[in-house]
């Protein structure tokens, strides 16, 4: 088993971001800024927001945090977002999900200026990703892509795991992870199987794949019986159980296999925040 060290890869990219932020500041006197919005007091969301603000500070990115009461009406969240769309010191707007009432999350996201949509969830940016013909195009056009999926591609690239021509299966089809990840793999010339809760013969499909990516939110669902020898397994899942944090992959069951695998924690998790910083820098560069 070869561990893909998300923490190390993430730290290397964050140092590079910090350098770039410093250099631009010296040259222009300007720094990128990220506005975060947390509605309610969900403990996991509070932890994520704290980590995002700290990561901004460490990278020299300004952060502007807005904490809203859990009963805040949709209109008030939308008004706040509209107000944040204007000031130039705010390059990115991140609305922490899920909202206490998640039914209107997409309406709120649709209000974020596509230029400041550092989570890549606005239909404009999701559309640009879907219309892209290649990875080069995604990079050259500075498209704002959803953070976790882009982080997964960086993990593969930085670990020298080639994607082109490989069969990749993505478990999960959410707008946040599964769908954009499938598009990114396709842009990198993988043959992609998109799977979901109604997929039949999931185990045997996974067994055919060179790259297995689990993003379903089911603790230890993917056991060694899903994985072929020599495969790469990326575990996006973050599940809080009575035994602590675990992924969607049964890591222990696969420990004697000849595979590349991301641990939980320390795999995909740190990359999500790293790409958020990178997207904020990208939005800043698009502006100045
Ligand atoms: P989500 O919106 O709940 O979507 C889950 C997806 O999994 C759905 O598409 C669902 O299929 C599919 N699914 C559920 N059971 C399945 C099964 N037995 N077989 C195949 N597919 C199944 O979740 P999400 O937001 O994408 O997040 C997925 C996981 O990633 C969660 O554990 C979340 O905490 C984690 N996550 C981690 C990070 C990170 O930074 N590491 C970031 C985001 C999310 P249907 O569409 O058919 O219902």
Short mmCIF file of C-alpha atoms and ligand atoms in Angstrom, two decimals:
data_model
loop_
_atom_site.label_atom_id
_atom_site.label_comp_id
_atom_site.label_asym_id
_atom_site.label_seq_id
_atom_site.Cartn_x
_atom_site.Cartn_y
_atom_site.Cartn_z
CA UNK A 1 0.00 0.00 0.00
CA UNK A 2 1.41 3.38 -1.01
CA UNK A 3 -0.01 6.36 0.88
CA UNK A 4 -0.77 9.54 -1.03
CA UNK A 5 0.22 12.25 1.44
CA UNK A 6 -2.39 14.98 1.00
CA UNK A 7 -0.97 17.01 3.85
CA UNK A 8 2.50 17.27 2.32
CA UNK A 9 1.20 17.99 -1.19
CA UNK A 10 -1.17 20.57 0.25
CA UNK A 11 1.58 22.27 2.31
CA UNK A 12 3.81 22.53 -0.79
CA UNK A 13 1.02 24.20 -2.80
CA UNK A 14 0.15 26.54 0.10
CA UNK A 15 3.79 27.70 0.32
CA UNK A 16 3.72 28.47 -3.40
CA UNK A 17 0.44 30.42 -2.98
CA UNK A 18 1.94 32.38 -0.05
CA UNK A 19 4.99 33.27 -2.18
CA UNK A 20 2.82 34.48 -5.02
CA UNK A 21 0.63 36.56 -2.68
CA UNK A 22 3.75 38.19 -1.19
CA UNK A 23 5.25 38.94 -4.61
CA UNK A 24 2.03 40.52 -5.93
CA UNK A 25 1.69 42.58 -2.75
CA UNK A 26 5.24 43.90 -3.11
CA UNK A 27 4.56 44.82 -6.73
CA UNK A 28 1.03 46.24 -6.50
CA UNK A 29 0.35 46.86 -2.80
CA UNK A 30 -2.80 44.73 -3.16
CA UNK A 31 -3.75 41.49 -1.42
CA UNK A 32 -6.48 38.96 -2.24
CA UNK A 33 -9.51 38.75 0.07
CA UNK A 34 -11.99 35.99 0.88
CA UNK A 35 -15.42 36.56 2.45
CA UNK A 36 -16.87 33.59 4.31
CA UNK A 37 -20.49 33.23 5.39
CA UNK A 38 -21.64 30.80 8.05
CA UNK A 39 -25.36 30.49 8.74
CA UNK A 40 -26.13 28.80 12.08
CA UNK A 41 -23.83 26.95 14.42
CA UNK A 42 -23.34 23.48 12.96
CA UNK A 43 -20.21 22.21 14.81
CA UNK A 44 -18.58 20.63 11.72
CA UNK A 45 -19.18 23.79 9.66
CA UNK A 46 -17.70 25.93 12.45
CA UNK A 47 -14.55 23.78 12.36
CA UNK A 48 -14.31 24.06 8.54
CA UNK A 49 -14.79 27.85 8.60
CA UNK A 50 -12.16 28.27 11.33
CA UNK A 51 -9.67 26.23 9.28
CA UNK A 52 -10.44 28.29 6.15
CA UNK A 53 -9.92 31.60 7.97
CA UNK A 54 -6.66 30.35 9.52
CA UNK A 55 -5.41 29.08 6.13
CA UNK A 56 -6.14 32.53 4.63
CA UNK A 57 -4.18 34.25 7.39
CA UNK A 58 -1.24 31.88 6.92
CA UNK A 59 -1.19 32.57 3.17
CA UNK A 60 -1.44 36.36 3.53
CA UNK A 61 -5.01 36.44 2.19
CA UNK A 62 -7.40 38.85 3.92
CA UNK A 63 -10.51 37.25 5.35
CA UNK A 64 -13.89 38.83 6.05
CA UNK A 65 -16.14 36.57 8.07
CA UNK A 66 -19.92 36.89 8.43
CA UNK A 67 -21.74 34.81 11.02
CA UNK A 68 -25.52 34.70 10.60
CA UNK A 69 -28.15 33.40 12.95
CA UNK A 70 -29.58 29.98 11.95
CA UNK A 71 -33.03 31.54 11.47
CA UNK A 72 -31.73 34.18 9.02
CA UNK A 73 -34.22 34.37 6.14
CA UNK A 74 -33.09 33.53 2.62
CA UNK A 75 -33.55 37.17 1.49
CA UNK A 76 -31.11 38.39 4.14
CA UNK A 77 -28.43 35.89 3.06
CA UNK A 78 -28.97 36.93 -0.55
CA UNK A 79 -28.70 40.64 0.39
CA UNK A 80 -25.42 40.01 2.19
CA UNK A 81 -24.06 38.17 -0.87
CA UNK A 82 -25.16 41.02 -3.15
CA UNK A 83 -23.34 43.49 -0.88
CA UNK A 84 -20.19 41.37 -1.02
CA UNK A 85 -20.33 41.21 -4.82
CA UNK A 86 -19.39 44.91 -5.04
CA UNK A 87 -16.29 45.71 -2.90
CA UNK A 88 -13.02 45.17 -4.69
CA UNK A 89 -11.18 43.94 -1.59
CA UNK A 90 -13.40 40.83 -1.67
CA UNK A 91 -12.17 38.53 -4.44
CA UNK A 92 -13.98 35.39 -3.33
CA UNK A 93 -17.25 34.61 -1.55
CA UNK A 94 -17.68 31.29 0.20
CA UNK A 95 -21.07 30.30 1.55
CA UNK A 96 -20.49 27.40 3.96
CA UNK A 97 -22.78 24.47 3.14
CA UNK A 98 -25.06 22.91 4.13
CA UNK A 99 -27.33 25.77 5.18
CA UNK A 100 -29.72 25.12 8.10
CA UNK A 101 -32.39 25.16 5.38
CA UNK A 102 -30.45 23.70 2.49
CA UNK A 103 -33.41 23.83 0.08
CA UNK A 104 -32.51 27.36 -0.94
CA UNK A 105 -28.72 26.90 -1.00
CA UNK A 106 -28.57 26.97 -4.82
CA UNK A 107 -30.66 30.18 -4.96
CA UNK A 108 -28.10 31.82 -2.66
CA UNK A 109 -25.17 30.46 -4.69
CA UNK A 110 -26.75 31.78 -7.88
CA UNK A 111 -26.51 35.29 -6.39
CA UNK A 112 -22.72 35.11 -6.00
CA UNK A 113 -20.93 36.94 -8.81
CA UNK A 114 -19.42 34.21 -11.05
CA UNK A 115 -16.14 36.17 -10.81
CA UNK A 116 -16.13 35.67 -7.02
CA UNK A 117 -17.51 32.12 -6.99
CA UNK A 118 -14.46 30.46 -5.42
CA UNK A 119 -16.43 27.26 -4.72
CA UNK A 120 -17.17 26.87 -8.44
CA UNK A 121 -20.82 26.08 -7.76
CA UNK A 122 -22.43 28.93 -9.73
CA UNK A 123 -24.14 27.61 -12.90
CA UNK A 124 -21.86 29.84 -15.01
CA UNK A 125 -18.67 28.23 -13.69
CA UNK A 126 -20.17 24.72 -13.57
CA UNK A 127 -21.20 25.32 -17.20
CA UNK A 128 -17.72 26.48 -18.23
CA UNK A 129 -16.28 23.30 -16.72
CA UNK A 130 -18.76 21.14 -18.61
CA UNK A 131 -18.02 22.95 -21.88
CA UNK A 132 -14.25 22.62 -21.53
CA UNK A 133 -12.68 20.24 -23.98
CA UNK A 134 -9.41 19.69 -22.15
CA UNK A 135 -7.48 20.15 -18.92
CA UNK A 136 -5.29 22.75 -20.67
CA UNK A 137 -8.36 24.80 -21.47
CA UNK A 138 -9.54 24.66 -17.83
CA UNK A 139 -6.14 25.89 -16.63
CA UNK A 140 -5.58 28.52 -19.35
CA UNK A 141 -9.04 30.05 -18.93
CA UNK A 142 -8.59 30.24 -15.13
CA UNK A 143 -11.99 28.60 -14.64
CA UNK A 144 -13.16 28.55 -11.01
CA UNK A 145 -13.69 24.84 -10.34
CA UNK A 146 -15.19 23.25 -7.23
CA UNK A 147 -12.40 22.88 -4.64
CA UNK A 148 -12.54 19.21 -3.61
CA UNK A 149 -12.67 17.77 -7.17
CA UNK A 150 -9.82 20.01 -8.33
CA UNK A 151 -7.86 18.99 -5.23
CA UNK A 152 -8.28 15.33 -6.22
CA UNK A 153 -6.80 15.98 -9.68
CA UNK A 154 -3.84 17.81 -8.07
CA UNK A 155 -3.28 14.83 -5.74
CA UNK A 156 -3.11 12.49 -8.73
CA UNK A 157 -0.86 14.84 -10.74
CA UNK A 158 1.55 15.53 -7.89
CA UNK A 159 1.79 11.79 -7.14
CA UNK A 160 2.66 11.10 -10.80
CA UNK A 161 -0.41 8.94 -11.26
CA UNK A 162 -1.40 9.34 -14.89
CA UNK A 163 -5.07 9.74 -15.72
CA UNK A 164 -5.06 9.61 -19.51
CA UNK A 165 -6.48 6.39 -20.92
CA UNK A 166 -7.31 5.04 -17.45
CA UNK A 167 -10.70 3.74 -16.43
CA UNK A 168 -11.90 5.85 -13.50
CA UNK A 169 -15.05 5.24 -11.51
CA UNK A 170 -16.56 8.00 -9.38
CA UNK A 171 -18.93 6.88 -6.64
CA UNK A 172 -21.38 9.73 -6.03
CA UNK A 173 -22.88 12.31 -8.39
CA UNK A 174 -23.31 15.41 -6.23
CA UNK A 175 -22.90 18.87 -7.74
CA UNK A 176 -20.22 19.54 -5.12
CA UNK A 177 -17.99 16.53 -5.73
CA UNK A 178 -19.06 13.65 -7.99
CA UNK A 179 -20.22 15.56 -11.10
CA UNK A 180 -17.39 18.12 -11.37
CA UNK A 181 -14.85 15.40 -10.58
CA UNK A 182 -16.18 13.25 -13.41
CA UNK A 183 -15.87 16.24 -15.78
CA UNK A 184 -12.29 16.90 -14.66
CA UNK A 185 -11.33 13.25 -15.17
CA UNK A 186 -12.93 13.35 -18.62
CA UNK A 187 -10.99 16.53 -19.47
CA UNK A 188 -7.86 14.60 -18.47
CA UNK A 189 -8.81 11.86 -20.97
CA UNK A 190 -9.92 9.16 -18.52
CA UNK A 191 -12.75 6.83 -19.43
CA UNK A 192 -15.19 7.75 -16.71
CA UNK A 193 -17.88 5.69 -15.03
CA UNK A 194 -20.24 7.89 -13.01
CA UNK A 195 -22.02 5.83 -10.37
CA UNK A 196 -24.68 6.54 -7.74
CA UNK A 197 -27.07 4.88 -5.33
CA UNK A 198 -29.07 3.22 -8.13
CA UNK A 199 -26.03 1.77 -9.94
CA UNK A 200 -26.21 -2.00 -10.36
CA UNK A 201 -23.15 -4.24 -9.96
CA UNK A 202 -21.14 -1.46 -8.35
CA UNK A 203 -18.59 -3.84 -6.88
CA UNK A 204 -17.75 -5.48 -10.21
CA UNK A 205 -17.65 -2.09 -11.99
CA UNK A 206 -15.19 -0.80 -9.38
CA UNK A 207 -13.08 -3.94 -9.83
CA UNK A 208 -12.52 -2.96 -13.48
CA UNK A 209 -11.29 0.55 -12.61
CA UNK A 210 -7.70 1.82 -12.47
CA UNK A 211 -8.84 4.78 -10.37
CA UNK A 212 -11.62 4.46 -7.78
CA UNK A 213 -12.91 7.65 -6.19
CA UNK A 214 -15.40 7.32 -3.35
CA UNK A 215 -17.56 10.36 -2.52
CA UNK A 216 -20.76 8.95 -1.04
CA UNK A 217 -20.69 9.67 2.69
CA UNK A 218 -21.00 5.98 3.71
CA UNK A 219 -18.41 4.93 6.31
CA UNK A 220 -16.04 2.18 5.07
CA UNK A 221 -18.42 1.23 2.23
CA UNK A 222 -15.66 0.44 -0.29
CA UNK A 223 -13.90 -2.70 0.90
CA UNK A 224 -10.98 -4.52 -0.73
CA UNK A 225 -13.52 -6.55 -2.78
CA UNK A 226 -14.20 -3.37 -4.81
CA UNK A 227 -10.54 -2.75 -5.65
CA UNK A 228 -8.22 -4.40 -8.13
CA UNK A 229 -4.50 -4.83 -7.44
CA UNK A 230 -2.48 -1.88 -8.76
CA UNK A 231 -5.39 0.57 -8.60
CA UNK A 232 -5.42 4.07 -7.12
CA UNK A 233 -8.08 4.76 -4.51
CA UNK A 234 -9.08 8.30 -3.57
CA UNK A 235 -11.26 8.55 -0.49
CA UNK A 236 -13.23 11.81 -0.44
CA UNK A 237 -15.60 10.72 2.34
CA UNK A 238 -15.51 12.34 5.75
CA UNK A 239 -17.72 10.47 8.19
CA UNK A 240 -18.02 11.09 11.90
CA UNK A 241 -18.70 7.79 13.68
CA UNK A 242 -18.61 6.72 17.34
CA UNK A 243 -15.08 5.41 16.60
CA UNK A 244 -13.97 8.80 15.24
CA UNK A 245 -13.40 10.14 11.74
CA UNK A 246 -13.32 7.73 8.79
CA UNK A 247 -13.64 7.76 5.04
CA UNK A 248 -15.88 5.92 2.57
CA UNK A 249 -13.14 3.32 2.07
CA UNK A 250 -12.43 0.48 4.47
CA UNK A 251 -8.76 1.36 4.69
CA UNK A 252 -7.87 -1.53 7.01
CA UNK A 253 -9.35 -4.18 4.72
CA UNK A 254 -7.14 -2.99 1.83
CA UNK A 255 -3.91 -2.58 3.81
CA UNK A 256 -2.17 -5.61 2.25
CA UNK A 257 -2.99 -4.64 -1.32
CA UNK A 258 -0.59 -3.18 -3.87
CA UNK A 259 -2.48 0.11 -4.32
CA UNK A 260 -2.07 3.89 -4.03
CA UNK A 261 -4.52 5.26 -1.50
CA UNK A 262 -5.37 8.50 0.34
CA UNK A 263 -5.82 8.29 4.12
CA UNK A 264 -8.65 9.93 6.06
CA UNK A 265 -7.74 12.30 7.61
CA UNK A 266 -4.70 13.64 5.75
CA UNK A 267 -5.71 12.88 2.16
CA UNK A 268 -8.29 14.88 0.24
CA UNK A 269 -9.36 17.06 3.20
CA UNK A 270 -6.36 19.44 3.30
CA UNK A 271 -6.51 19.83 -0.49
CA UNK A 272 -10.01 21.30 -0.39
CA UNK A 273 -8.89 24.32 1.62
CA UNK A 274 -5.71 24.62 -0.46
CA UNK A 275 -7.74 24.88 -3.67
CA UNK A 276 -10.02 27.44 -1.98
CA UNK A 277 -6.91 29.59 -1.42
CA UNK A 278 -5.80 28.98 -4.98
CA UNK A 279 -9.23 29.90 -6.36
CA UNK A 280 -9.20 33.12 -4.30
CA UNK A 281 -5.80 33.97 -5.75
CA UNK A 282 -7.11 33.10 -9.24
CA UNK A 283 -10.13 35.40 -8.81
CA UNK A 284 -7.78 38.14 -7.52
CA UNK A 285 -5.46 37.75 -10.53
CA UNK A 286 -8.47 37.85 -12.86
CA UNK A 287 -9.41 41.20 -11.24
CA UNK A 288 -6.09 43.07 -11.03
P1 LIG B 1 -24.03 13.97 -1.16
O1 LIG B 1 -24.44 15.27 -1.75
O2 LIG B 1 -24.80 13.40 -0.03
O3 LIG B 1 -23.99 12.91 -2.35
C1 LIG B 1 -23.75 11.56 -2.10
C2 LIG B 1 -23.74 10.83 -3.41
O4 LIG B 1 -23.42 9.47 -3.13
C3 LIG B 1 -25.08 10.83 -4.14
O5 LIG B 1 -24.88 11.09 -5.51
C4 LIG B 1 -25.60 9.41 -3.93
O6 LIG B 1 -26.34 8.88 -5.01
C5 LIG B 1 -24.31 8.64 -3.82
N1 LIG B 1 -24.47 7.39 -3.08
C6 LIG B 1 -25.06 7.22 -1.87
N2 LIG B 1 -25.04 5.92 -1.52
C7 LIG B 1 -24.43 5.27 -2.52
C8 LIG B 1 -24.11 3.92 -2.76
N3 LIG B 1 -24.44 2.95 -1.88
N4 LIG B 1 -23.49 3.58 -3.91
C9 LIG B 1 -23.17 4.54 -4.83
N5 LIG B 1 -23.44 5.85 -4.66
C10 LIG B 1 -24.07 6.21 -3.52
O7 LIG B 1 -22.51 14.02 -0.65
P2 LIG B 1 -21.26 14.93 -1.12
O8 LIG B 1 -21.48 16.32 -0.70
O9 LIG B 1 -20.92 14.63 -2.53
O10 LIG B 1 -20.13 14.31 -0.17
C11 LIG B 1 -19.76 12.95 -0.25
C12 LIG B 1 -18.78 12.65 0.86
O11 LIG B 1 -17.62 13.44 0.66
C13 LIG B 1 -19.27 12.98 2.27
O12 LIG B 1 -18.70 12.05 3.18
C14 LIG B 1 -18.70 14.35 2.53
O13 LIG B 1 -18.51 14.61 3.92
C15 LIG B 1 -17.37 14.21 1.84
N6 LIG B 1 -16.78 15.48 1.41
C16 LIG B 1 -15.50 15.67 1.72
C17 LIG B 1 -14.85 16.81 1.34
C18 LIG B 1 -13.41 16.95 1.67
O14 LIG B 1 -12.91 18.07 1.71
N7 LIG B 1 -12.70 15.86 1.85
C19 LIG B 1 -15.55 17.81 0.64
C20 LIG B 1 -16.88 17.59 0.30
C21 LIG B 1 -17.48 16.40 0.70
P3 LIG B 1 -27.80 9.46 -5.47
O15 LIG B 1 -27.49 10.69 -6.27
O16 LIG B 1 -28.37 8.36 -6.27
O17 LIG B 1 -28.54 9.75 -4.20
#
